[in-house]
Amino acid sequence: MLGFCFRNPFHKKVIDSKEGGEKKAGERSYPFWWTIDGFSILANRGSNTYYSRSFTACGFNWKLRLELVLEKDAEKYVGLYLSNDDAASKGSEIKAIYKLFIYDQLHGEHIQKEGEDYFHSKSLEGFCFKVAVNKFDSSKSGLCVNDRCVIGAHVLQAFAFKSADKEGIHESWSLNKDLTPRIYTWAFKDVSKSNVVLKSEAFAAGGYNWYISLYPNLATCKDFLGVFLIMHNATSLASNTSVNVEFSLCLLDLDNAKHWKRTGNRKTLFSSGSFGSGWGQFLSWKEVQDPSRGFLHNDICIVQASVVILGVNTIA
């Protein structure tokens, strides 16, 4: 039996019933929890879409949409979206800053994605938080315990304004207030022996996941070391959305501290159709192998990435 329950598993107040727009300074907003009993039944049904009941947060009505998606790689994913109906009925555009999350019941923590979106008559759903179904089956994850899964959303801020009715293409650029760079360092092993692209583990920065890819003197980067920053699962971005990123990639010199660093253009945009940026000729392979430089130790290269999300561009 598949059951849907809309209560907080900690039995706290879960819905902000305030009437109005953006929450006032110091006013608390509450997350919405959606508990699903019999999650395995849902996961085995194939590609289907499910909606939670409506809940109120920051003065607007929302729903969670859960979708089972089979990707081209034959991997099945759970896609979680925030949906809004007020924008269509009131002829307004609503900007919301919010989190989508799945609760890890074993470790008492969430895996989550935070961002912002504009909801209007042509786009009633926000970004997608996508997690592979096989992660729910893992005994170590705690995402599904006793066939029960707990997902949710927390609308942190939301306000409405009248949309422009003029014909044409409308682009909105939402700037990020937090410009603290996320620094990530990864050691690539067996670099000179490799004849394939090397990839770091994924890391989070600005609400998105990233990884570093290394091209060690491959045919596509002959006689050079190529280094790129890649947005992980960029295909989950809406086709009209791009992320404005400032980043740098640095090859560490462990002997002389004369690191080799290159910085990308502040106008660099990552999207579902353009998910990587970097340099195919980052540094000559000869310099990488130079024993007087400390770039290659025991066939290990250490690369450091600095990532700042400047904002999000949306075209409607």
PDB file of C-alpha atoms in Angstrom, residues 29 40 46 59 94 96 156 159 171 192 226 252 271 274:
ATOM      1  CA  SER A  29       9.068  30.563   7.909  1.00  0.00           C
ATOM      2  CA  SER A  40       9.351   1.238  -3.323  1.00  0.00           C
ATOM      3  CA  GLY A  46       8.155   3.766 -13.928  1.00  0.00           C
ATOM      4  CA  GLY A  59       1.821  34.251   1.763  1.00  0.00           C
ATOM      5  CA  ILE A  94       6.639  35.581  -8.043  1.00  0.00           C
ATOM      6  CA  ALA A  96      11.100  32.796  -4.445  1.00  0.00           C
ATOM      7  CA  LEU A 156      12.704  31.253   2.682  1.00  0.00           C
ATOM      8  CA  PHE A 159       7.251  38.242  -3.179  1.00  0.00           C
ATOM      9  CA  GLU A 171      15.668  38.141 -19.549  1.00  0.00           C
ATOM     10  CA  SER A 192      51.332  10.682 -17.076  1.00  0.00           C
ATOM     11  CA  GLY A 226      43.944  20.632 -20.279  1.00  0.00           C
ATOM     12  CA  LEU A 252      49.807  23.548  -7.342  1.00  0.00           C
ATOM     13  CA  SER A 271      23.652  25.801 -18.795  1.00  0.00           C
ATOM     14  CA  SER A 274      27.060  24.546 -22.143  1.00  0.00           C
TER      15      SER A 274
END
